[in-house]
Short mmCIF file of C-alpha atoms and ligand atoms in Angstrom, two decimals:
data_model
loop_
_atom_site.label_atom_id
_atom_site.label_comp_id
_atom_site.label_asym_id
_atom_site.label_seq_id
_atom_site.Cartn_x
_atom_site.Cartn_y
_atom_site.Cartn_z
CA MET X 1 -1.25 59.45 26.72
CA SER X 2 -0.48 60.35 23.19
CA ASP X 3 -2.79 61.95 21.03
CA ARG X 4 -4.43 58.91 19.83
CA PRO X 5 -5.66 57.74 23.74
CA LEU X 6 -7.81 55.21 21.49
CA GLU X 7 -4.78 53.14 20.44
CA PRO X 8 -2.54 52.77 23.83
CA SER X 9 1.00 51.77 23.29
CA ALA X 10 2.14 48.08 24.18
CA THR X 11 3.46 49.58 27.51
CA GLU X 12 0.30 51.63 28.27
CA MET X 13 -1.85 48.40 27.34
CA ARG X 14 0.15 46.27 29.96
CA ALA X 15 -0.21 49.14 32.09
CA MET X 16 -3.83 49.31 32.52
CA THR X 17 -4.26 45.64 31.82
CA GLU X 18 -2.46 45.57 35.01
CA SER X 19 -4.72 47.79 37.00
CA VAL X 20 -7.96 46.17 35.83
CA LEU X 21 -6.28 42.59 36.83
CA ASP X 22 -5.11 43.94 40.44
CA LEU X 23 -8.92 44.89 41.05
CA LEU X 24 -10.55 41.62 39.37
CA VAL X 25 -7.89 39.33 41.55
CA GLU X 26 -8.63 41.42 44.90
CA SER X 27 -12.15 40.77 44.43
CA MET X 28 -11.90 37.01 43.55
CA GLU X 29 -10.05 36.86 46.61
CA LYS X 30 -12.54 38.66 48.62
CA LEU X 31 -15.53 36.73 47.34
CA ASP X 32 -14.93 33.81 50.50
CA SER X 33 -15.20 36.75 53.28
CA SER X 34 -17.37 39.39 51.25
CA PRO X 35 -20.88 39.91 53.08
CA ALA X 36 -23.91 38.01 51.18
CA SER X 37 -25.87 40.95 50.12
CA LEU X 38 -24.77 44.35 50.41
CA ASN X 39 -27.43 46.67 48.40
CA SER X 40 -27.09 50.24 49.78
CA PRO X 41 -24.77 52.45 48.14
CA SER X 42 -24.44 55.98 49.90
CA ALA X 43 -26.12 58.82 48.44
CA SER X 44 -22.78 60.27 47.78
CA LEU X 45 -21.96 57.49 45.84
CA LEU X 46 -24.90 57.40 43.79
CA SER X 47 -24.44 60.92 42.82
CA GLU X 48 -20.60 60.32 41.99
CA LEU X 49 -22.06 57.31 39.70
CA SER X 50 -24.64 59.97 38.37
CA ALA X 51 -22.29 61.92 36.59
CA PRO X 52 -22.39 62.14 32.84
CA PRO X 53 -19.19 61.27 30.89
CA PRO X 54 -16.65 64.55 31.08
CA GLU X 55 -15.10 65.97 27.65
CA GLU X 56 -11.17 65.67 28.60
CA ALA X 57 -9.75 62.56 29.82
CA GLY X 58 -10.27 61.10 33.61
CA LYS X 59 -7.74 58.77 35.58
CA LEU X 60 -7.91 54.95 35.13
CA ASP X 61 -7.08 54.40 38.59
CA GLU X 62 -10.07 56.60 40.10
CA LEU X 63 -12.38 55.33 37.32
CA LEU X 64 -11.39 51.72 38.90
CA GLU X 65 -11.90 52.87 42.43
CA LEU X 66 -15.27 54.17 41.74
CA THR X 67 -16.29 50.75 40.64
CA ARG X 68 -14.60 48.93 43.28
CA ARG X 69 -17.28 50.98 45.50
CA ALA X 70 -19.70 50.21 43.38
CA THR X 71 -19.18 46.70 43.22
CA GLU X 72 -19.13 46.23 47.23
CA GLN X 73 -22.58 47.30 47.21
CA SER X 74 -24.51 44.15 45.58
CA TYR X 75 -25.26 41.00 46.09
CA SER X 76 -22.26 38.78 45.93
CA THR X 77 -23.73 36.43 43.11
CA ALA X 78 -20.35 34.93 42.48
CA GLY X 79 -19.16 34.20 45.76
CA PRO X 80 -19.67 31.02 48.23
CA SER X 81 -22.51 32.62 50.06
CA TYR X 82 -25.34 33.31 47.36
CA LEU X 83 -27.91 30.24 47.49
CA ALA X 84 -30.79 32.46 46.55
CA TYR X 85 -32.57 32.32 42.68
CA ILE X 86 -30.53 30.68 40.66
CA PRO X 87 -26.48 31.25 41.46
CA GLY X 88 -23.98 31.95 38.75
CA GLY X 89 -20.61 31.55 39.41
CA GLY X 90 -18.28 33.12 36.87
CA ILE X 91 -14.80 31.38 37.03
CA PHE X 92 -11.85 33.50 36.28
CA THR X 93 -10.56 31.55 33.22
CA SER X 94 -13.81 32.11 30.91
CA ALA X 95 -13.67 36.25 32.25
CA LEU X 96 -9.95 36.25 30.26
CA SER X 97 -11.61 34.39 27.72
CA ASN X 98 -14.18 37.44 27.35
CA PHE X 99 -11.30 40.04 27.54
CA LEU X 100 -9.52 38.30 24.69
CA ALA X 101 -12.30 37.86 22.64
CA ALA X 102 -13.32 41.39 23.31
CA GLY X 103 -9.98 42.61 22.14
CA LEU X 104 -9.66 40.62 19.42
CA ASN X 105 -12.79 41.98 18.45
CA ARG X 106 -13.40 39.58 15.10
CA TYR X 107 -16.98 39.25 13.09
CA THR X 108 -18.38 35.98 13.61
CA GLY X 109 -22.07 36.45 12.68
CA LYS X 110 -21.05 35.06 9.15
CA ALA X 111 -18.74 32.19 8.75
CA SER X 112 -16.99 33.69 5.77
CA THR X 113 -15.73 36.65 7.85
CA ALA X 114 -13.36 34.10 10.39
CA PRO X 115 -14.09 30.58 9.55
CA ALA X 116 -11.95 28.86 12.11
CA LEU X 117 -13.31 31.06 14.82
CA VAL X 118 -16.73 30.01 13.80
CA ALA X 119 -15.62 26.38 13.61
CA LEU X 120 -14.42 26.79 17.21
CA GLU X 121 -17.48 28.21 18.23
CA GLU X 122 -19.52 25.14 16.40
CA SER X 123 -17.23 22.90 18.02
CA VAL X 124 -18.88 23.31 21.41
CA LEU X 125 -22.23 23.89 19.92
CA ARG X 126 -21.97 20.31 18.32
CA TRP X 127 -20.86 18.90 21.52
CA MET X 128 -23.34 20.44 23.57
CA CYS X 129 -26.27 18.82 20.66
CA GLU X 130 -24.34 15.57 21.13
CA LEU X 131 -24.49 15.85 24.89
CA PHE X 132 -28.21 15.36 24.11
CA ASP X 133 -28.10 12.47 21.45
CA PHE X 134 -29.23 15.35 18.52
CA PRO X 135 -28.87 14.22 14.85
CA ALA X 136 -26.46 15.87 12.95
CA GLU X 137 -29.03 17.94 11.38
CA SER X 138 -29.51 19.65 14.65
CA GLN X 139 -27.91 23.18 15.48
CA GLY X 140 -26.59 24.83 18.41
CA LEU X 141 -26.68 28.56 19.42
CA LEU X 142 -24.91 30.72 22.29
CA THR X 143 -27.38 33.19 23.16
CA THR X 144 -26.59 36.07 25.97
CA GLY X 145 -29.20 34.08 28.44
CA GLY X 146 -31.73 31.77 28.84
CA SER X 147 -34.34 34.13 28.17
CA LEU X 148 -32.97 34.69 24.76
CA ALA X 149 -32.46 31.23 24.09
CA ASN X 150 -36.53 30.86 24.99
CA LEU X 151 -37.61 32.86 22.74
CA THR X 152 -35.58 31.98 19.94
CA ALA X 153 -37.48 28.74 20.66
CA VAL X 154 -40.80 29.42 20.46
CA VAL X 155 -40.48 31.75 17.38
CA ALA X 156 -38.69 28.74 15.86
CA ALA X 157 -42.09 26.64 16.94
CA ARG X 158 -44.56 29.53 15.97
CA THR X 159 -43.15 29.53 12.48
CA ARG X 160 -43.08 25.83 11.86
CA HIS X 161 -46.41 25.12 13.35
CA ALA X 162 -48.60 28.60 12.82
CA GLU X 163 -47.11 30.78 10.21
CA GLY X 164 -49.82 33.89 9.19
CA GLN X 165 -51.73 32.04 12.20
CA VAL X 166 -49.98 33.65 14.85
CA ASP X 167 -53.76 35.39 16.40
CA ARG X 168 -54.79 31.70 17.35
CA ALA X 169 -51.20 30.34 18.29
CA THR X 170 -51.43 28.71 21.86
CA ILE X 171 -48.24 27.47 23.75
CA TYR X 172 -48.43 25.50 26.84
CA VAL X 173 -46.11 26.17 29.95
CA GLY X 174 -46.63 24.33 33.53
CA GLU X 175 -47.81 26.46 36.45
CA HIS X 176 -44.19 26.73 37.74
CA ALA X 177 -42.58 28.07 34.53
CA HIS X 178 -40.04 30.70 34.43
CA GLY X 179 -41.47 34.10 33.49
CA SER X 180 -38.80 34.50 30.26
CA LEU X 181 -41.58 32.20 28.54
CA LEU X 182 -44.53 34.54 28.85
CA LYS X 183 -42.52 37.22 27.72
CA ALA X 184 -41.15 34.80 24.72
CA ALA X 185 -44.20 34.33 23.83
CA ARG X 186 -45.49 38.19 23.92
CA THR X 187 -42.38 39.27 21.51
CA ALA X 188 -43.49 36.40 19.47
CA GLY X 189 -46.52 38.28 18.75
CA MET X 190 -48.74 36.07 20.31
CA VAL X 191 -51.68 36.51 22.48
CA VAL X 192 -50.94 36.46 26.18
CA GLU X 193 -53.95 35.16 27.46
CA HIS X 194 -53.04 31.91 24.87
CA VAL X 195 -50.22 31.21 26.62
CA ARG X 196 -51.90 28.13 28.58
CA SER X 197 -50.52 27.58 32.18
CA ILE X 198 -51.05 24.12 33.32
CA GLY X 199 -51.49 22.87 36.69
CA SER X 200 -49.05 20.36 38.42
CA THR X 201 -49.42 16.81 40.21
CA SER X 202 -48.52 16.97 44.12
CA ASP X 203 -44.53 16.69 42.86
CA LEU X 204 -45.17 19.83 41.21
CA LYS X 205 -44.83 18.62 37.64
CA MET X 206 -46.48 19.23 34.72
CA ASP X 207 -50.01 17.59 34.98
CA VAL X 208 -49.94 15.43 31.59
CA ALA X 209 -53.61 14.86 31.86
CA GLU X 210 -54.59 18.30 32.26
CA LEU X 211 -52.33 19.16 29.02
CA ARG X 212 -53.77 16.75 26.89
CA ALA X 213 -57.15 17.72 27.94
CA ARG X 214 -56.54 21.48 27.23
CA LEU X 215 -54.97 20.76 23.92
CA ALA X 216 -57.56 18.73 22.73
CA GLU X 217 -60.15 21.45 23.76
CA ASP X 218 -58.35 24.23 21.58
CA ARG X 219 -57.72 22.38 18.63
CA THR X 220 -61.63 21.47 18.63
CA ALA X 221 -62.12 25.52 19.27
CA GLY X 222 -60.32 26.37 16.20
CA LEU X 223 -56.86 27.31 17.85
CA VAL X 224 -53.49 26.40 16.55
CA PRO X 225 -51.54 24.74 19.48
CA VAL X 226 -47.75 24.98 18.68
CA CYS X 227 -45.92 24.29 21.56
CA ILE X 228 -45.47 22.25 24.81
CA CYS X 229 -42.36 24.24 27.28
CA ALA X 230 -41.67 21.65 29.43
CA ALA X 231 -39.39 22.53 32.32
CA ALA X 232 -35.93 20.84 32.93
CA GLY X 233 -35.64 21.75 36.79
CA THR X 234 -37.96 24.68 37.37
CA THR X 235 -36.12 27.92 39.05
CA ASN X 236 -39.02 27.27 41.85
CA THR X 237 -37.72 23.87 43.62
CA GLY X 238 -35.97 22.61 40.56
CA ALA X 239 -38.35 19.85 39.53
CA ILE X 240 -38.27 18.09 36.11
CA ASP X 241 -41.39 17.99 34.17
CA PRO X 242 -42.35 14.34 33.14
CA LEU X 243 -40.27 14.44 29.87
CA PRO X 244 -41.18 11.16 28.06
CA GLU X 245 -44.93 11.95 28.54
CA LEU X 246 -44.86 15.30 27.09
CA ALA X 247 -42.80 14.11 24.12
CA ALA X 248 -45.56 11.49 23.82
CA VAL X 249 -48.37 14.23 23.67
CA ALA X 250 -46.25 16.46 21.39
CA ARG X 251 -46.23 13.62 19.00
CA GLU X 252 -49.50 13.01 19.34
CA PHE X 253 -50.90 16.34 18.63
CA GLY X 254 -48.05 17.00 16.01
CA ILE X 255 -46.61 19.94 17.91
CA TRP X 256 -42.84 21.08 19.22
CA LEU X 257 -41.27 20.25 22.52
CA HIS X 258 -39.61 22.61 23.75
CA VAL X 259 -37.46 21.97 27.12
CA ASP X 260 -36.34 24.75 29.57
CA GLY X 261 -33.16 23.73 30.87
CA ALA X 262 -31.86 27.12 31.54
CA TYR X 263 -31.12 26.24 35.25
CA GLY X 264 -31.13 22.21 35.41
CA GLY X 265 -30.43 20.77 31.66
CA LEU X 266 -26.28 20.57 32.08
CA LEU X 267 -26.92 18.63 34.93
CA GLN X 268 -27.12 15.75 32.20
CA LEU X 269 -23.05 16.07 32.38
CA THR X 270 -23.82 13.68 35.47
CA GLU X 271 -24.72 10.21 35.74
CA ARG X 272 -27.70 11.07 38.14
CA GLY X 273 -28.37 14.42 35.94
CA ARG X 274 -28.76 12.29 32.93
CA ALA X 275 -30.30 9.93 34.59
CA ARG X 276 -33.26 12.28 36.06
CA LEU X 277 -33.39 13.92 32.65
CA ALA X 278 -34.32 10.74 30.77
CA GLY X 279 -36.46 11.75 27.99
CA ILE X 280 -34.70 15.02 27.35
CA GLU X 281 -33.15 14.02 23.86
CA LEU X 282 -36.89 13.29 22.40
CA ALA X 283 -37.39 17.70 22.76
CA ASP X 284 -37.28 19.85 19.68
CA SER X 285 -35.35 22.59 21.46
CA ILE X 286 -33.53 22.85 24.79
CA THR X 287 -32.53 25.88 26.40
CA LEU X 288 -29.57 25.91 28.36
CA ASP X 289 -27.86 28.51 30.49
CA PRO X 290 -23.55 28.02 30.64
CA HIS X 291 -23.74 31.29 32.68
CA LYS X 292 -25.83 28.95 35.49
CA SER X 293 -24.88 25.58 35.41
CA LEU X 294 -21.22 25.94 33.59
CA PHE X 295 -20.43 28.70 35.75
CA LEU X 296 -19.27 31.11 33.18
CA PRO X 297 -19.87 35.11 33.60
CA PHE X 298 -23.61 36.12 33.02
CA GLY X 299 -23.72 36.87 29.00
CA THR X 300 -24.10 33.31 28.06
CA GLY X 301 -27.07 31.26 27.43
CA ALA X 302 -27.56 28.57 24.95
CA LEU X 303 -29.93 26.81 22.75
CA VAL X 304 -29.80 23.31 21.41
CA VAL X 305 -32.45 22.52 17.88
CA ARG X 306 -32.97 19.59 16.59
CA SER X 307 -33.49 20.75 12.74
CA ARG X 308 -31.44 23.47 12.04
CA ASN X 309 -33.95 24.01 8.93
CA ALA X 310 -36.32 25.22 11.70
CA LEU X 311 -33.97 27.93 12.34
CA LEU X 312 -33.46 28.71 9.03
CA ASP X 313 -37.05 29.44 8.16
CA ALA X 314 -37.57 31.74 11.26
CA PHE X 315 -34.89 33.89 10.87
CA SER X 316 -32.65 33.33 7.57
CA ARG X 317 -33.19 36.68 5.35
CA PRO X 318 -30.72 37.52 2.62
CA ALA X 319 -29.57 41.28 2.69
CA ASP X 320 -28.22 43.32 -0.44
CA TYR X 321 -25.35 44.48 1.74
CA MET X 322 -24.20 41.38 2.45
CA GLN X 323 -23.93 39.83 -0.95
CA ASP X 324 -20.04 39.42 -0.84
CA LEU X 325 -19.99 37.03 1.72
CA GLU X 326 -20.16 33.51 0.53
CA GLU X 327 -21.99 30.70 2.19
CA ASP X 328 -19.70 28.13 3.58
CA ASP X 329 -22.19 25.03 3.77
CA SER X 330 -19.67 23.12 6.25
CA LEU X 331 -20.09 26.17 9.04
CA PRO X 332 -22.85 27.97 10.11
CA ASP X 333 -24.17 31.81 9.49
CA PHE X 334 -25.07 32.37 12.94
CA ASP X 335 -27.00 35.21 11.77
CA ALA X 336 -29.14 33.25 9.55
CA LEU X 337 -29.87 31.44 12.74
CA THR X 338 -30.83 33.53 15.26
CA PRO X 339 -32.47 37.47 15.30
CA GLU X 340 -29.39 38.75 16.22
CA LEU X 341 -26.55 39.52 13.56
CA THR X 342 -23.88 41.66 15.09
CA ARG X 343 -22.48 39.42 18.43
CA ASP X 344 -19.80 39.60 20.32
CA PHE X 345 -17.48 36.21 20.06
CA ARG X 346 -18.87 34.08 22.56
CA GLY X 347 -17.64 30.97 21.42
CA LEU X 348 -14.39 31.41 23.45
CA ARG X 349 -15.60 31.78 26.55
CA VAL X 350 -17.11 28.50 26.47
CA TRP X 351 -14.50 27.08 24.35
CA LEU X 352 -11.51 27.90 26.35
CA PRO X 353 -12.64 26.96 29.87
CA LEU X 354 -13.87 23.45 28.55
CA HIS X 355 -10.48 22.94 26.70
CA LEU X 356 -8.16 24.24 29.82
CA HIS X 357 -9.96 22.58 32.20
CA GLY X 358 -11.13 19.68 30.87
CA VAL X 359 -15.10 18.31 30.78
CA GLY X 360 -14.43 16.18 34.10
CA ALA X 361 -13.80 19.36 36.08
CA PHE X 362 -16.94 20.73 35.31
CA ARG X 363 -18.91 17.30 35.90
CA ARG X 364 -16.87 17.03 39.09
CA GLN X 365 -18.44 20.37 40.22
CA LEU X 366 -22.12 19.58 39.30
CA ASP X 367 -21.63 15.95 40.67
CA GLU X 368 -20.57 17.97 43.98
CA LYS X 369 -23.51 20.01 43.75
CA LEU X 370 -26.06 17.22 43.41
CA ASP X 371 -24.17 15.69 46.98
CA LEU X 372 -24.75 19.18 48.45
CA ALA X 373 -28.70 19.18 47.80
CA LYS X 374 -28.76 15.92 49.34
CA LEU X 375 -26.87 16.96 52.43
CA ALA X 376 -28.98 20.10 52.72
CA TYR X 377 -32.22 18.01 51.84
CA ASP X 378 -31.44 15.30 54.53
CA THR X 379 -30.21 17.88 57.30
CA LEU X 380 -33.00 20.09 56.92
CA SER X 381 -35.59 17.02 56.97
CA ALA X 382 -34.40 15.63 60.17
CA ASP X 383 -35.25 19.17 61.88
CA SER X 384 -38.69 18.35 63.14
CA ARG X 385 -39.23 22.27 63.45
CA LEU X 386 -39.06 22.28 59.34
CA GLU X 387 -41.18 21.08 56.76
CA VAL X 388 -39.24 19.84 53.58
CA PRO X 389 -42.24 18.62 51.22
CA TRP X 390 -40.16 17.92 48.05
CA ALA X 391 -37.00 15.73 47.88
CA PRO X 392 -34.69 17.72 45.15
CA ASP X 393 -34.77 16.62 41.84
CA LEU X 394 -31.72 18.67 41.20
CA THR X 395 -29.98 21.12 43.39
CA VAL X 396 -33.13 23.32 44.99
CA VAL X 397 -34.14 22.34 48.29
CA VAL X 398 -37.24 24.00 49.72
CA PHE X 399 -38.26 24.30 53.47
CA ARG X 400 -40.14 26.34 55.58
CA LEU X 401 -40.85 26.11 59.45
CA ALA X 402 -43.87 24.07 60.27
CA GLY X 403 -47.00 25.45 61.27
CA ARG X 404 -46.53 29.27 60.59
CA ASP X 405 -47.64 31.75 58.56
CA ASP X 406 -46.51 33.65 55.80
CA THR X 407 -45.11 36.46 57.64
CA ALA X 408 -43.50 34.34 59.95
CA GLN X 409 -41.55 32.81 57.16
CA LEU X 410 -40.39 35.83 55.39
CA GLU X 411 -39.49 37.01 59.29
CA TYR X 412 -37.08 33.75 59.34
CA LEU X 413 -35.81 34.25 55.95
CA ARG X 414 -34.65 37.70 57.22
CA ARG X 415 -32.61 36.54 60.06
CA ILE X 416 -30.95 34.01 58.11
CA ASN X 417 -29.92 36.35 55.91
CA ASP X 418 -28.87 39.12 58.25
CA SER X 419 -25.80 36.71 59.12
CA GLN X 420 -24.39 38.22 55.78
CA ARG X 421 -23.11 34.28 55.57
CA VAL X 422 -25.18 33.33 53.25
CA LEU X 423 -28.22 34.33 50.91
CA LEU X 424 -31.48 32.54 50.52
CA SER X 425 -34.80 33.32 48.78
CA SER X 426 -38.00 32.76 48.95
CA THR X 427 -40.95 32.07 46.89
CA ARG X 428 -44.54 30.74 46.61
CA ILE X 429 -45.60 27.28 46.01
CA GLY X 430 -49.66 26.57 46.08
CA GLY X 431 -49.88 30.26 47.66
CA ASP X 432 -47.98 29.26 50.67
CA VAL X 433 -44.60 31.09 51.23
CA TYR X 434 -41.15 28.82 51.06
CA LEU X 435 -37.54 29.28 51.32
CA ARG X 436 -35.25 27.93 49.11
CA ILE X 437 -31.77 27.06 49.19
CA ALA X 438 -30.15 27.07 45.58
CA ILE X 439 -26.68 25.53 45.08
CA LEU X 440 -25.02 25.92 41.97
CA SER X 441 -22.03 28.46 42.27
CA ALA X 442 -18.67 27.05 41.46
CA ARG X 443 -17.11 28.33 44.77
CA THR X 444 -19.83 26.63 46.89
CA HIS X 445 -18.37 23.62 49.06
CA GLU X 446 -19.80 21.57 51.96
CA ASP X 447 -18.26 24.22 54.23
CA ARG X 448 -20.39 26.76 53.26
CA VAL X 449 -23.41 24.72 52.92
CA ARG X 450 -22.57 23.07 56.58
CA GLU X 451 -22.45 26.53 57.71
CA ALA X 452 -25.93 27.83 56.48
CA LEU X 453 -27.40 24.74 57.25
CA GLU X 454 -26.36 25.75 60.95
CA ILE X 455 -27.20 29.43 60.56
CA ILE X 456 -31.21 27.81 59.53
CA ALA X 457 -31.27 26.08 62.83
CA ARG X 458 -30.14 29.00 64.75
CA ALA X 459 -32.74 30.95 63.14
CA ALA X 460 -35.29 28.29 63.92
CA ASP X 461 -34.50 28.54 68.03
CA ASP X 462 -35.43 31.87 67.57
CA ALA X 463 -38.52 31.52 65.47
C1 PLP S 1 -32.87 31.61 34.88
C2 PLP S 1 -34.04 30.99 34.00
C3 PLP S 1 -34.14 31.35 32.84
C4 PLP S 1 -33.87 32.73 32.39
O1 PLP S 1 -32.25 32.78 31.99
P1 PLP S 1 -31.65 33.90 31.84
O2 PLP S 1 -30.19 33.45 31.49
O3 PLP S 1 -31.61 34.54 33.06
O4 PLP S 1 -32.22 35.16 30.76
C5 PLP S 1 -35.46 30.39 32.21
N1 PLP S 1 -35.91 29.48 32.67
C6 PLP S 1 -35.38 28.69 33.71
C7 PLP S 1 -35.92 27.89 34.18
C8 PLP S 1 -34.64 29.32 34.44
O5 PLP S 1 -34.17 29.28 35.33
#
């Protein structure tokens, strides 16, 4: 390379990109046959990877080879076999958009520095707001994930309902709520004990009567209830909390209703999802995770908020060193709406795939996952050796060996995962271990789900 290695020529850029593309295409083509969960790198690989960066230039091919070997030692989270936790597919066209956006490297934290690019990002955010029938004064945001979306919502709710009284602020989450809400409350300066964990009814949904009683008790005790955090698809089982009833309670107490739809919110794109999520449109804010249910690469979460002003109240701060940048009322300054200032141009990786493939392509994918979850539920329910207590609201199916203890369940999980053709995970519900099958990857289709069901049945033979 030249004496300006950080500014490669056109030929050099093409050659380097070609090498990276080769690695990526090879890795994507292998996803079907890759082992589901290799994660035991050799000591020599780990020691190669622990080297600090050298003073002198290295070789791209060698560095890519090291990257390839390191990638092989990982869960195949982007592949069809990944049925654990919550899958995230990572579609190719979104990766291309990411590459392009990073290369262009335009500043989109303020509208005036790149108004058309901010308009592009805002167009997908409006689309998300409208998906939930949110009003014109609503605002969407792209975050790095669901956790940061939940944090942003909790801070907005706390600012609106407990400014200056954070030591007395309380929030209400279901016992199956995602752990990021506890982190959010803590990061927002709230007392950890003031995160009220509300029990569930037998269908694993937040118990509205218990919630109402707890709210009344806390108010009487001089505490300041801020927010009910409902789940639109718990991570455990995909259960959807009773959203219309929770909206009514929030209205009655004059507090915020946040819906954590990081896993399930975007199922709103399907007819069945929209019916099951009814009431979500009454929320003050909804967390979405395009890196789960829109199959985008990790690093893409979203939040939609009913009132843009609630975000401005929480995050807008004038800064002297920004005085040259004019405000344009028709476009959002994202830095005034979130804790972030400089951010990657994340709009492109949502906008480009949606326009390129059309929303229908995503809708059909999500519909397929709902069909596959029903197939899994029906098949597992018909096996008398298994207990399958809850019909799936969305695309997570929970089951266990009937009449066996927790140790036997974990052993059963190990035998299934030893196939390396699928990866399932486990959880605890009411203290007992259950296995989960979570179907949400763009690359998981009927063939792999049927194979998973056969592996599950064979492993039950051996149990
Ligand atoms: C995944 C998940 C989160 C956290 O989102 P990240 O994108 O992992 O930060 C929050 N809530 C629920 C219900 C989730 O499934």
